[in-house]
Amino acid sequence: MIFVILGTQDKKFPRLLDALQKKIDEGKISKKEEIIVQAGSTKYESKNMKIIDYMSVRKFEECIDRADLIICHAGVGTILTALKKGKKIIAAARLKQYGEHVNDHQLQILDNFTAEGYILALEDFDKIDLLIKQAKRFTPAKFKSNKRYFLRQLEKEINNQKSKLERIKKAYINGAFELKEYNEEKHIVEKTIVELEEKLNITDCTEELKFTPKDILLKRDIDFINKIKLDKE
């Protein structure tokens, strides 16, 4: 199974899905290949790929575990999650010129991970089928966590989690989540916060990371969500 991850940010990334669909239509990617897409805000229709806008953390991790190959945008959090599970990864950078991001920083992320032998970089979208074939022979370097690097990424992940909380809240209000799913998601986020705070307590890194109280205490965001009065109508 191929798991395609576009992330949950508000910028769309149909260019990657168009490249996949084109190769499916040309017969260069088998229609029998199971392809699941976590599309986020990218609205897309396909008879060959299973498109899921947003999924629970549990479902997301299940898809990663099942996948033989991960194809994703070059987001640090996405890449690290797949790397830690020893997955083969093809990553593509979102570009400002296509309105896929506010800048081109994902190009640098792509270069960094590729240089270490962790991933395959998709630079020519018209050759995605060839890269998928190459991935079958590709053995990614074993990921080694670097403390200083990890801490820099942690700051980014905290900001991502803040945005995620807001999206979960909106999704619940709009009826995308049932109460049970919402509570499960909230529990997972609360657990993550506790773990992050424990790590911060045992490392003298607050100044280096330049955390603000609001960054560290993500619990405030959860408390805000809990105070939301939902329209029962």
N, CA and C of each residue as an Amber inpcrd file, in Angstrom:
protein
   699
   0.8420000  -1.1980000   0.0000000   0.0000000   0.0000000   0.0000000
   0.8770000   1.2490000   0.0000000   0.4530000   2.2400000  -0.7650000
   1.1260000   3.5370000  -0.7800000   0.2700000   4.5170000   0.0120000
   0.8900000   5.1720000   0.9760000   0.1840000   6.1620000   1.7850000
   0.7080000   7.5370000   1.4100000  -0.1740000   8.3760000   0.8920000
   0.1910000   9.7320000   0.4810000  -0.2460000  10.7110000   1.5630000
   0.6860000  11.5190000   2.0430000   0.4030000  12.4420000   3.1390000
   0.6300000  13.8760000   2.6850000  -0.4300000  14.6780000   2.6830000
  -0.3150000  16.0810000   2.2800000  -0.3190000  17.0270000   3.4740000
  -0.4940000  16.4870000   4.6760000  -0.5050000  17.3360000   5.8580000
  -1.8740000  17.9390000   6.1090000  -1.9600000  18.7730000   7.1310000
  -3.2570000  19.3470000   7.5140000  -3.2740000  20.8770000   7.4640000
  -2.2650000  21.4660000   6.8420000  -2.2540000  22.9250000   6.7530000
  -3.2780000  23.4180000   5.7330000  -3.4930000  24.7320000   5.6990000
  -4.5530000  25.2730000   4.8510000  -4.1550000  25.4380000   3.3930000
  -2.8870000  25.2220000   3.0520000  -2.4360000  25.3390000   1.6700000
  -2.6620000  24.0270000   0.9200000  -3.1990000  24.1240000  -0.2840000
  -3.5110000  22.9350000  -1.0680000  -2.2690000  22.4290000  -1.8180000
  -2.2970000  21.1310000  -2.1690000  -1.1590000  20.5250000  -2.8660000
  -1.6510000  19.5090000  -3.9150000  -2.5140000  19.9400000  -4.8390000
  -3.0360000  19.0080000  -5.8460000  -2.0000000  18.5670000  -6.8590000
  -0.9200000  19.3080000  -6.9890000   0.1170000  18.9930000  -7.9740000
   0.6620000  17.5800000  -7.7850000   0.8100000  17.1700000  -6.5250000
   1.3270000  15.8270000  -6.2510000   0.3020000  14.7660000  -6.6490000
  -0.9570000  15.0060000  -6.3380000  -2.0040000  14.0440000  -6.6830000
  -2.2330000  13.9850000  -8.1910000  -2.1040000  15.1260000  -8.8610000
  -2.2260000  15.1460000 -10.3230000  -1.1490000  14.2740000 -10.9640000
   0.0580000  14.3420000 -10.4080000   1.1680000  13.5570000 -10.9520000
   0.8970000  12.0620000 -10.8080000   0.3700000  11.6740000  -9.6590000
   0.0370000  10.2720000  -9.4230000  -1.0960000   9.8140000 -10.3400000
  -2.1450000  10.6150000 -10.4150000  -3.2970000  10.2500000 -11.2390000
  -2.9120000  10.1220000 -12.7070000  -2.0500000  11.0010000 -13.1750000
  -1.6030000  10.9630000 -14.5680000  -0.9230000   9.6400000 -14.8830000
  -0.0600000   9.1890000 -13.9760000   0.6610000   7.9430000 -14.2070000
  -0.2570000   6.7170000 -14.0750000  -1.2750000   6.8360000 -13.2440000
  -2.2700000   5.7600000 -13.1500000  -3.0360000   5.6670000 -14.4650000
  -3.4570000   6.8200000 -14.9830000  -4.2060000   6.8560000 -16.2390000
  -3.3620000   6.3480000 -17.4070000  -2.0580000   6.5830000 -17.3450000
  -1.1550000   6.1300000 -18.4090000  -0.7780000   4.6630000 -18.2530000
  -1.1990000   4.0460000 -17.1500000  -0.8750000   2.6490000 -16.9130000
   0.5180000   2.4210000 -16.3650000   1.1900000   3.4910000 -15.9590000
   2.5510000   3.3700000 -15.4280000   2.5600000   3.1210000 -13.9160000
   1.4260000   3.3410000 -13.2830000   1.1890000   2.9240000 -11.9030000
  -0.0520000   2.0470000 -11.9610000   0.0370000   0.8330000 -11.4550000
  -1.0620000  -0.1250000 -11.5660000  -2.3170000   0.3660000 -10.8500000
  -3.4620000   0.1490000 -11.4850000  -4.7290000   0.5030000 -10.8600000
  -5.0530000  -0.4450000  -9.7090000  -4.3160000  -1.5520000  -9.6450000
  -4.5050000  -2.4960000  -8.5510000  -3.7570000  -2.0540000  -7.2900000
  -2.8660000  -1.0880000  -7.4540000  -2.0940000  -0.5820000  -6.3100000
  -3.0240000   0.1780000  -5.3720000  -3.0320000  -0.2130000  -4.1050000
  -3.8530000   0.4990000  -3.1200000  -3.1510000   1.7940000  -2.7350000
  -3.8190000   2.8950000  -2.9540000  -3.2560000   4.2100000  -2.6190000
  -4.2510000   4.9530000  -1.7370000  -3.8260000   5.2550000  -0.5280000
  -4.6490000   6.0100000   0.4210000  -4.0420000   7.3950000   0.5670000
  -4.8740000   8.4150000   0.4770000  -4.3950000   9.7950000   0.5360000
  -4.9850000  10.5280000   1.7230000  -4.1190000  11.0720000   2.5780000
  -4.5490000  11.9990000   3.6280000  -4.3910000  13.3730000   2.9970000
  -5.5060000  13.9440000   2.5500000  -5.4560000  15.1110000   1.6760000
  -5.5090000  16.4560000   2.3870000  -5.9970000  16.4860000   3.6220000
  -6.0990000  17.7700000   4.3170000  -7.0460000  18.7050000   3.5860000
  -6.5800000  19.9060000   3.2880000  -7.4240000  20.9070000   2.6330000
  -7.4490000  20.7690000   1.1150000  -6.7070000  19.7940000   0.5840000
  -6.6750000  19.5900000  -0.8620000  -7.8820000  18.7570000  -1.3040000
  -8.8380000  19.4010000  -1.9110000 -10.0350000  18.7080000  -2.3800000
  -9.7170000  18.0250000  -3.7060000  -9.9630000  16.7290000  -3.7590000
  -9.5670000  15.9670000  -4.9410000 -10.4860000  14.7750000  -5.1250000
 -10.7780000  14.4500000  -6.3790000 -11.5960000  13.2850000  -6.6820000
 -10.8020000  12.3140000  -7.5350000 -10.8690000  11.0350000  -7.1830000
 -10.1470000  10.0070000  -7.9210000 -10.8710000   8.6730000  -7.7860000
 -10.9510000   7.9450000  -8.8890000 -11.5520000   6.6120000  -8.8600000
 -10.5330000   5.5650000  -8.4270000  -9.2730000   5.9730000  -8.4170000
  -8.1980000   5.0170000  -8.1570000  -7.5290000   5.1910000  -6.7970000
  -7.6670000   6.3720000  -6.2180000  -7.0480000   6.6390000  -4.9230000
  -8.1370000   6.9110000  -3.8910000  -7.9720000   6.4040000  -2.6960000
  -8.9300000   6.6490000  -1.6200000  -8.5520000   7.9570000  -0.9360000
  -9.3790000   8.9560000  -1.1020000  -9.0960000  10.2870000  -0.5710000
  -9.7870000  10.4810000   0.7770000  -8.9980000  10.8080000   1.7900000
  -9.5210000  11.1050000   3.1260000  -8.9950000  12.4770000   3.5280000
  -9.9000000  13.4060000   3.7470000  -9.4680000  14.7690000   4.0900000
  -8.6730000  14.7820000   5.3860000  -9.3150000  14.3660000   6.4550000
  -8.6720000  14.3300000   7.7680000  -8.9510000  12.9870000   8.4280000
  -8.0010000  12.5060000   9.1860000  -8.1860000  11.2360000   9.8730000
  -7.6670000  11.3400000  11.2980000  -8.1540000  10.4660000  12.1500000
  -7.7210000  10.4760000  13.5420000  -6.2610000  10.0710000  13.6330000
  -5.6220000  10.3730000  14.7420000  -4.2290000  10.0040000  14.9530000
  -4.0700000   8.4940000  14.8530000  -5.0240000   7.7680000  15.4260000
  -4.9570000   6.3030000  15.4020000  -4.9970000   5.7780000  13.9650000
  -5.9130000   6.3050000  13.1660000  -6.0340000   5.8800000  11.7710000
  -4.7860000   6.2600000  10.9880000  -4.2640000   7.4360000  11.2490000
  -3.0580000   7.9220000  10.5730000  -1.8890000   6.9740000  10.8340000
  -1.6990000   6.6050000  12.0840000  -0.6000000   5.7110000  12.4390000
  -0.8040000   4.3150000  11.8620000  -2.0490000   3.8760000  11.7910000
  -2.3420000   2.5730000  11.1950000  -1.9540000   2.5620000   9.7200000
  -2.2390000   3.6570000   9.0310000  -1.8970000   3.7460000   7.6100000
  -0.3850000   3.7540000   7.4120000   0.3270000   4.4560000   8.2630000
   1.7850000   4.4610000   8.1650000   2.3330000   3.0630000   8.4070000
   1.8070000   2.3860000   9.4130000   2.2740000   1.0370000   9.7310000
   2.0360000   0.0750000   8.5620000   0.9000000   0.2210000   7.8840000
   0.5460000  -0.6750000   6.7860000   1.3160000  -0.3830000   5.5120000
   1.7280000   0.8610000   5.3400000   2.2900000   1.3010000   4.0630000
   3.6340000   0.6530000   3.7350000   3.7770000   0.3010000   2.4560000
   5.0700000  -0.1530000   1.9450000   5.8960000   1.0550000   1.5130000
   5.1920000   2.1410000   1.1910000   5.8530000   3.3590000   0.7340000
   5.0480000   4.5710000   1.1800000   5.7630000   5.5850000   1.6430000
   5.1510000   6.8600000   2.0170000   5.5270000   7.8870000   0.9560000
   4.5220000   8.5710000   0.4180000   4.7690000   9.7040000  -0.4830000
   4.1740000  10.9240000   0.2050000   4.9820000  11.9440000   0.4450000
   4.4960000  13.0580000   1.2690000   5.0920000  14.3930000   0.8640000
   4.4920000  15.4420000   1.4020000   5.0910000  16.7600000   1.2660000
   6.3060000  16.8060000   2.1990000   7.2130000  17.7200000   1.9470000
   8.4640000  17.7550000   2.7050000   8.3140000  18.5030000   4.0230000
   7.3780000  18.0400000   4.8380000   7.2040000  18.6020000   6.1710000
   8.0310000  17.8030000   7.1620000   8.7290000  18.4830000   8.0420000
   9.6220000  17.8090000   8.9760000   8.8920000  16.7810000   9.8270000
   7.7440000  17.1810000  10.3820000   7.0090000  16.2710000  11.2560000
   6.5880000  15.0040000  10.5450000   6.1020000  15.1530000   9.3120000
   5.6610000  13.9940000   8.5330000   6.8260000  13.0580000   8.2430000
   7.9330000  13.6270000   7.7950000   9.1070000  12.8150000   7.4530000
   9.6580000  12.0970000   8.6770000   9.7810000  12.8030000   9.7880000
  10.3230000  12.1860000  10.9980000   9.4260000  11.0590000  11.4990000
   8.1190000  11.2530000  11.4290000   7.1880000  10.2150000  11.8780000
   7.3920000   8.9330000  11.0870000   7.5210000   9.0610000   9.7560000
   7.7070000   7.8820000   8.9090000   9.1000000   7.2780000   9.0880000
  10.1000000   8.1250000   9.2510000  11.4700000   7.6280000   9.4260000
  11.6100000   6.7890000  10.6890000  10.9870000   7.2410000  11.7540000
  11.0820000   6.5170000  13.0210000  10.4520000   5.1340000  12.9370000
   9.5760000   4.9480000  11.9470000   8.9610000   3.6390000  11.7430000
   9.6840000   2.8430000  10.6580000  10.8280000   3.3880000  10.1990000
  11.6430000   2.6860000   9.2300000  11.0410000   2.5940000   7.8440000
  10.2090000   3.5610000   7.4690000   9.5190000   3.5100000   6.1840000
  10.3430000   4.1220000   5.0480000  10.0870000   3.6180000   3.8460000
  10.6520000   4.2170000   2.6460000   9.8120000   5.4380000   2.3160000
  10.4900000   6.5350000   1.9860000   9.7890000   7.8050000   1.8070000
  10.1950000   8.4930000   0.5090000   9.1950000   8.9380000  -0.2250000
   9.3980000   9.8560000  -1.3420000   8.7730000  11.1710000  -0.9060000
   9.5590000  12.2310000  -0.8960000   9.0370000  13.5240000  -0.4380000
   9.1380000  14.5640000  -1.5430000   8.1590000  15.4540000  -1.5600000
   8.1140000  16.5310000  -2.5520000   7.9130000  17.8630000  -1.8420000
   8.6390000  18.8610000  -2.2820000   8.5610000  20.1760000  -1.6480000
   7.3600000  20.9730000  -2.1560000   6.6370000  21.5680000  -1.2310000
   5.6070000  22.5380000  -1.5980000   6.3300000  23.8200000  -2.0240000
   5.8620000  24.4510000  -3.0830000   6.5260000  25.6390000  -3.5990000
   5.6200000  26.8710000  -3.5530000   6.2370000  27.9930000  -3.2650000
   5.5050000  29.2520000  -3.1600000   4.8580000  29.6370000  -4.4860000
   5.5420000  29.3950000  -5.5990000   5.0430000  29.8290000  -6.9020000
   3.7030000  29.2030000  -7.2690000   3.3960000  28.0540000  -6.6880000
   2.1240000  27.3900000  -6.9580000   1.1010000  27.6350000  -5.8470000
   1.4530000  28.4870000  -4.8960000   0.5510000  28.7680000  -3.7840000
   0.4550000  27.6310000  -2.7940000   1.4650000  26.7480000  -2.7900000
   1.4410000  25.5650000  -1.9280000   2.0090000  25.8470000  -0.5430000
   2.7430000  26.9590000  -0.4360000   3.3010000  27.3680000   0.8570000
   3.6220000  28.8560000   0.7930000   3.9410000  29.4350000   1.9350000
   4.2440000  30.8690000   1.9680000   5.6710000  31.1490000   1.5170000
   6.5230000  30.1190000   1.5060000   7.8930000  30.2590000   1.0310000
   8.3780000  28.9000000   0.5180000   9.6710000  28.8120000   0.1860000
  10.2150000  27.5780000  -0.3740000  11.1270000  26.8370000   0.6050000
  10.8580000  26.9620000   1.9030000  11.7470000  26.3480000   2.8900000
  11.7520000  24.8150000   2.8040000  10.7050000  24.2330000   2.2290000
  10.6780000  22.7690000   2.1370000  11.7500000  22.2340000   1.1880000
  12.2390000  23.0660000   0.2980000  13.3420000  22.6450000  -0.5730000
  14.5860000  22.3340000   0.2570000  14.8430000  23.1660000   1.2660000
  15.9980000  22.9420000   2.1440000  15.8030000  21.6910000   2.9850000
  14.5730000  21.4880000   3.4690000  14.2660000  20.2820000   4.2430000
  14.5100000  19.0520000   3.3770000  14.0470000  19.1150000   2.1340000
  14.2190000  18.0150000   1.1860000  15.7030000  17.7160000   0.9760000
  16.4890000  18.7650000   0.7650000  17.9320000  18.5950000   0.5450000
  18.6030000  17.9660000   1.7580000  18.2410000  18.4180000   2.9520000
  18.8800000  17.9260000   4.1700000  18.6380000  16.4310000   4.3800000
  17.3930000  16.0110000   4.2520000  17.0680000  14.6010000   4.4770000
  17.6020000  13.7040000   3.3580000  17.6110000  14.2330000   2.1300000
  18.1310000  13.4580000   1.0030000  19.6390000  13.2610000   1.1380000
  20.3380000  14.3170000   1.5480000  21.7930000  14.2470000   1.6950000
  22.2180000  13.2080000   2.7260000  21.3530000  12.9630000   3.7190000
  21.6660000  11.9870000   4.7580000  21.2640000  10.5670000   4.3510000
  20.6420000  10.4440000   3.1820000  20.2460000   9.1180000   2.7040000
  18.9730000   8.5950000   3.3330000  18.1730000   9.4940000   3.9080000
  16.9530000   9.0780000   4.5910000  15.7690000   8.9080000   3.6420000
  15.7180000   9.7330000   2.5960000  14.5480000   9.7550000   1.7250000
  14.9560000   9.8810000   0.2570000  13.9700000   9.7160000  -0.6190000
  14.1350000  10.0030000  -2.0400000  13.3910000  11.2990000  -2.3260000
  14.0100000  12.1970000  -3.0790000  13.3950000  13.4850000  -3.3700000
  12.7020000  13.4630000  -4.7250000  11.4410000  13.8700000  -4.7370000
  10.6990000  13.9880000  -5.9910000  10.8730000  15.4150000  -6.5000000
  11.6940000  15.5610000  -7.5210000  11.9400000  16.8860000  -8.0930000
  11.2280000  17.0600000  -9.4280000  11.2340000  16.0170000 -10.2390000
  10.5030000  16.0280000 -11.5040000   9.2230000  15.2230000 -11.3160000
   8.0990000  15.9010000 -11.1890000   6.8300000  15.2310000 -10.8870000
   6.3990000  14.2810000 -12.0040000   6.8820000  14.5280000 -13.2090000
   6.5080000  13.6680000 -14.3240000   7.2340000  12.3220000 -14.2830000
   8.1660000  12.1770000 -13.3500000   8.9080000  10.9250000 -13.2300000
   8.5860000  10.2110000 -11.9080000   7.4370000  10.5100000 -11.3610000
   7.0760000   9.9240000 -10.0690000   6.9650000   8.4080000 -10.1540000
   6.5340000   7.8860000 -11.3160000   6.4280000   6.4370000 -11.4760000
   7.7920000   5.7600000 -11.4170000   8.7950000   6.4240000 -11.9930000
  10.1570000   5.8740000 -11.9640000  10.7220000   5.9010000 -10.5490000
  10.3800000   6.9430000  -9.8000000  10.8720000   7.0480000  -8.4290000
  10.2190000   5.9910000  -7.5330000   8.9650000   5.6850000  -7.8240000
   8.2810000   4.6360000  -7.0670000   8.9680000   3.2940000  -7.3070000
   9.3820000   3.0340000  -8.5430000  10.1180000   1.8100000  -8.8530000
  11.4730000   1.8050000  -8.1540000  12.1270000   2.9700000  -8.1400000
  13.4260000   3.0840000  -7.4700000  13.2860000   2.8330000  -5.9790000
  12.1650000   3.2630000  -5.4120000  11.9370000   3.1110000  -3.9720000
  11.9330000   1.6500000  -3.5500000  11.5220000   0.7680000  -4.4580000
  11.4820000  -0.6620000  -4.1360000  12.8780000  -1.2070000  -3.8790000
  13.8800000  -0.5830000  -4.5030000  15.2740000  -1.0180000  -4.3200000
  16.0090000  -0.1640000  -3.2910000  15.3580000   0.8940000  -2.8430000
  15.9990000   1.8610000  -1.9380000  15.9760000   1.3810000  -0.4920000
  17.1310000   1.4630000   0.1490000  17.2220000   1.1560000   1.5770000
  17.5870000   2.4360000   2.3130000  16.6540000   3.0360000   3.0290000
  16.9510000   4.3030000   3.7080000  17.9600000   4.1230000   4.8310000
  18.7560000   5.1540000   5.0440000  19.7090000   5.1280000   6.1540000
  18.9420000   5.0560000   7.4590000  19.4980000   4.3560000   8.4270000
  18.8500000   4.2570000   9.7260000  18.8630000   5.6160000  10.3950000
  17.6920000   6.0610000  10.8030000  17.5840000   7.3970000  11.3860000
  18.2290000   7.4500000  12.7600000  19.0960000   8.4400000  12.9400000
  19.7540000   8.6540000  14.2250000  19.3480000  10.0230000  14.7440000
  18.7430000  10.0090000  15.8950000  18.2790000  11.2620000  16.4750000
  19.4500000  12.0940000  16.9960000  19.4560000  13.3550000  16.6410000
  20.4610000  14.2940000  17.1190000  19.7760000  15.2640000  18.0770000
  20.2730000  15.3570000  19.2870000  19.5870000  16.1440000  20.3140000
  19.3470000  17.5830000  19.8800000  20.3900000  18.2490000  19.4030000
  20.2320000  19.6550000  19.0390000  19.2480000  19.8070000  17.8820000
  19.3560000  18.9140000  16.9150000  18.4500000  18.9470000  15.7720000
  17.0220000  18.6660000  16.2260000  16.8900000  17.6810000  17.1100000
  15.5710000  17.3210000  17.6100000  14.9040000  18.4940000  18.3080000
  15.6710000  19.2210000  19.1110000  15.1040000  20.3380000  19.8470000
  14.6340000  21.4420000  18.9130000  15.3690000  21.6600000  17.8290000
  14.9340000  22.6650000  16.8610000  13.6190000  22.2420000  16.2090000
  13.5150000  20.9580000  15.9080000  12.2950000  20.4660000  15.2810000
  11.1350000  20.4590000  16.2700000  11.4530000  20.2890000  17.5580000
  10.4200000  20.2710000  18.5790000   9.6710000  21.5950000  18.6230000
  10.4070000  22.7000000  18.4790000   9.7600000  24.0020000  18.4740000
   8.7720000  24.1110000  17.3230000   9.1720000  23.6060000  16.1610000
   8.2760000  23.6320000  15.0040000   7.0540000  22.7510000  15.2490000
   7.2930000  21.5910000  15.8730000   6.1960000  20.6660000  16.1080000
   5.1830000  21.2420000  17.0890000   5.6650000  21.9860000  18.0780000
   4.7590000  22.6250000  19.0320000   3.8310000  23.5970000  18.2960000
   4.4030000  24.3610000  17.3820000   3.5700000  25.2870000  16.6030000
   2.5720000  24.5320000  15.7370000   3.0040000  23.3970000  15.1970000
   2.1020000  22.5800000  14.3940000   0.9470000  22.0510000  15.2440000
   1.2700000  21.6400000  16.4710000   0.2480000  21.1070000  17.3680000
  -0.7720000  22.1880000  17.7270000  -0.3180000  23.4130000  17.8880000
  -1.2380000  24.5040000  18.1920000  -2.2420000  24.6850000  17.0550000
  -1.7370000  24.6300000  15.8360000  -2.6200000  24.7570000  14.6770000
  -3.5540000  23.5620000  14.5870000  -3.0220000  22.3920000  14.9280000
  -3.8330000  21.1740000  14.8590000  -4.9970000  21.2360000  15.8330000
  -4.7730000  21.7630000  17.0140000  -5.8380000  21.8890000  17.9980000
  -6.9760000  22.7550000  17.4730000  -6.5910000  23.8190000  16.7950000
  -7.6040000  24.7090000  16.2410000  -8.3990000  24.0010000  15.1460000
  -7.6960000  23.2050000  14.3330000  -8.3900000  22.4850000  13.2610000
  -9.3290000  21.4170000  13.8290000  -8.8750000  20.7420000  14.9000000
  -9.7250000  19.7250000  15.5350000 -10.9900000  20.3740000  16.0780000
 -10.8210000  21.5260000  16.6920000 -11.9670000  22.2470000  17.2480000
 -12.9690000  22.5950000  16.1500000 -12.4630000  23.1450000  15.0450000
 -13.3410000  23.5290000  13.9480000 -14.0160000  22.3110000  13.3300000
 -13.2450000  21.2270000  13.2020000 -13.8000000  20.0060000  12.6120000
 -14.9410000  19.4610000  13.4720000 -14.7610000  19.5130000  14.7860000
 -15.7910000  19.0280000  15.7060000 -17.0420000  19.8930000  15.6160000
 -16.8290000  21.2030000  15.6120000 -17.9480000  22.1290000  15.5310000
 -18.7240000  21.9300000  14.2280000 -17.9920000  21.6290000  13.1440000
 -18.6250000  21.4480000  11.8310000 -19.1930000  20.0490000  11.6260000
 -19.0640000  19.2130000  12.6730000 -19.6620000  17.8870000  12.5920000
 -18.8190000  16.8170000  11.9420000 -17.5220000  17.0970000  11.7100000
 -16.6510000  16.1080000  11.0840000 -16.2840000  14.9880000  12.0580000
 -16.2990000  15.2870000  13.3620000 -15.9780000  14.3080000  14.3870000
 -17.1950000  14.0630000  15.2730000 -17.3910000  12.8240000  15.6510000
 -18.3720000  12.5010000  16.6810000 -17.7400000  12.8260000  18.0370000
 -18.5650000  12.9160000  19.0770000 -18.0660000  13.2670000  20.4070000
 -17.0060000  12.2750000  20.8750000 -17.2310000  10.9890000  20.6050000
 -16.2740000   9.9650000  21.0280000 -14.9180000  10.1830000  20.3710000
 -14.9190000  10.4570000  19.0570000 -13.6690000  10.6950000  18.3400000
 -12.9840000  11.9510000  18.8550000 -13.7940000  12.9830000  19.1140000
 -13.2390000  14.2410000  19.6210000 -12.5380000  14.0240000  20.9530000
 -13.1790000  13.2760000  21.8400000 -12.5830000  13.0090000  23.1460000
 -11.3000000  12.1940000  23.0220000 -11.2880000  11.2570000  22.0710000
 -10.0860000  10.4620000  21.8500000  -8.9400000  11.3460000  21.3620000
  -9.2590000  12.2340000  20.4150000  -8.2380000  13.1350000  19.8830000
  -7.7190000  14.0650000  20.9840000  -8.6410000  14.5690000  21.7920000
  -8.2510000  15.4750000  22.8730000  -7.3420000  14.7600000  23.8680000
  -7.6600000  13.4960000  24.1550000  -6.8500000  12.7080000  25.0810000
  -5.4320000  12.5320000  24.5500000  -5.3300000  12.2660000  23.2550000
  -4.0120000  12.0770000  22.6460000  -3.1880000  13.3530000  22.7330000
  -3.8250000  14.4990000  22.4710000  -3.1160000  15.7780000  22.5310000
  -2.6760000  16.0840000  23.9640000  -3.5700000  15.8010000  24.9260000
  -3.2310000  16.0410000  26.3310000  -2.0370000  15.1780000  26.7500000
  -2.0140000  13.9430000  26.2950000  -0.8960000  13.0550000  26.6070000
   0.3970000  13.5860000  26.0030000   0.3040000  14.0990000  24.7710000
   1.4770000  14.6630000  24.1040000   2.0200000  15.8630000  24.8660000
   1.1000000  16.6820000  25.3580000   1.5120000  17.8680000  26.1220000
   2.2820000  17.4690000  27.3730000   1.7800000  16.4730000  28.0900000
   2.4530000  16.0010000  29.3000000   3.8630000  15.5210000  28.9700000
   3.9870000  14.7770000  27.8770000   5.2980000  14.2630000  27.4880000
   6.2600000  15.3920000  27.1300000   5.7420000  16.4040000  26.4120000
   6.5830000  17.5360000  26.0380000   7.0390000  18.3130000  27.2680000
   6.1220000  18.4970000  28.1950000   6.4750000  19.2370000  29.4060000
   7.4950000  18.4760000  30.2370000   7.3970000  17.1510000  30.2630000
   8.3650000  16.3460000  30.9950000   9.7570000  16.4710000  30.3760000
   9.7900000  16.4690000  29.0570000  11.0730000  16.6220000  28.3620000
  11.6860000  17.9850000  28.6340000  10.8290000  19.0000000  28.6680000
  11.3160000  20.3510000  28.9380000  11.8430000  20.4710000  30.3650000
  11.2190000  19.7580000  31.2870000  11.6330000  19.8220000  32.6800000
  12.9900000  19.1690000  32.9390000  13.3400000  18.1960000  32.0910000
  14.6160000  17.4920000  32.3330000  15.7380000  17.9850000  31.4290000
  15.4420000  18.9570000  30.5920000  16.4960000  19.5140000  29.7380000
  16.5600000  21.0200000  29.9140000  17.7590000  21.5300000  29.9500000
  17.9500000  22.9720000  30.1400000  17.9760000  23.6200000  28.7650000
  16.8020000  23.6640000  28.1040000  16.7880000  24.1260000  26.7170000
  15.7850000  25.2400000  26.4670000  15.1520000  25.7520000  27.4900000
  14.1080000  26.7390000  27.2820000  14.6390000  27.9990000  26.5890000
  15.7910000  28.4930000  27.0090000  16.3270000  29.6960000  26.3930000
  16.7300000  29.4400000  24.9450000  17.3500000  28.2790000  24.7130000
  17.8040000  27.9640000  23.3650000  16.6390000  27.9060000  22.3840000
  15.5220000  27.3520000  22.8230000  14.3760000  27.2020000  21.9470000
  13.4930000  28.4460000  21.8980000  13.7120000  29.3570000  22.8450000
  12.9470000  30.5910000  22.8940000  11.4430000  30.3270000  22.9490000
  11.0690000  29.3870000  23.8130000   9.6470000  29.1010000  23.9790000
   8.9660000  30.2460000  24.7220000   7.7510000  30.5130000  24.3650000
   6.9310000  31.4220000  25.1460000   6.0550000  30.5520000  26.0390000
   5.5290000  31.0990000  27.1230000   4.6220000  30.3100000  27.9640000
   3.4740000  29.7110000  27.1630000   2.9960000  30.4600000  26.1570000
   1.8840000  29.9540000  25.3640000   2.2980000  28.7510000  24.5300000
   3.5530000  28.7590000  24.0500000   4.0410000  27.6100000  23.2860000
   4.1030000  26.3720000  24.1510000   4.6230000  26.5260000  25.3470000
   4.8300000  25.3820000  26.2240000   3.5170000  24.8560000  26.7740000
   2.6600000  25.7740000  27.2130000   1.4120000  25.3580000  27.8510000
   0.2960000  25.2380000  26.8270000   0.4100000  24.2410000  25.9890000
  -0.6220000  24.0090000  24.9830000  -1.9540000  23.6710000  25.6410000
  -1.8960000  23.3480000  26.9180000  -3.1160000  23.0160000  27.6560000
  -4.1150000  24.1700000  27.5850000  -3.6160000  25.3680000  27.4420000
  -4.5150000  26.5110000  27.3640000  -5.4340000  26.3930000  26.1520000
  -4.8620000  25.8930000  25.0470000  -5.6620000  25.7280000  23.8420000
  -6.7670000  24.7060000  24.0710000  -6.4240000  23.6360000  24.7800000
  -7.4060000  22.5960000  25.0520000  -8.5030000  23.1370000  25.9570000
  -8.1060000  23.9060000  26.9620000  -9.0970000  24.4990000  27.8560000
 -10.0600000  25.3990000  27.0830000  -9.5130000  26.1040000  26.0990000
 -10.3420000  26.9810000  25.2830000 -11.3530000  26.1650000  24.4960000
 -10.8790000  25.0370000  23.9320000 -11.7690000  24.1630000  23.1750000
 -12.9020000  23.6650000  24.0710000 -12.5480000  23.2820000  25.2970000
 -13.5490000  22.7430000  26.2190000 -14.6070000  23.7690000  26.5990000
 -14.2890000  25.0370000  26.4600000 -15.2400000  26.0790000  26.8360000
 -16.1720000  26.4680000  25.6840000 -15.8790000  25.9090000  24.4790000
 -16.6960000  26.2430000  23.3230000 -18.1350000  25.7450000  23.5360000
 -19.0770000  26.6140000  23.3130000 -20.4780000  26.2150000  23.4240000
 -20.9750000  25.8650000  22.0300000 -21.2490000  24.5910000  21.8380000
 -21.6510000  24.1300000  20.5110000 -23.1470000  24.3780000  20.2930000
 -23.4520000  24.7560000  19.0590000 -24.8380000  24.9790000  18.6710000
 -25.5220000  23.6140000  18.4880000 -26.4320000  23.2670000  19.3470000
 -27.0700000  21.9650000  19.2900000 -27.9330000  21.7860000  18.0490000
 -28.2630000  22.8770000  17.3730000 -29.0670000  22.7870000  16.1790000
 -28.2440000  22.2590000  15.0200000
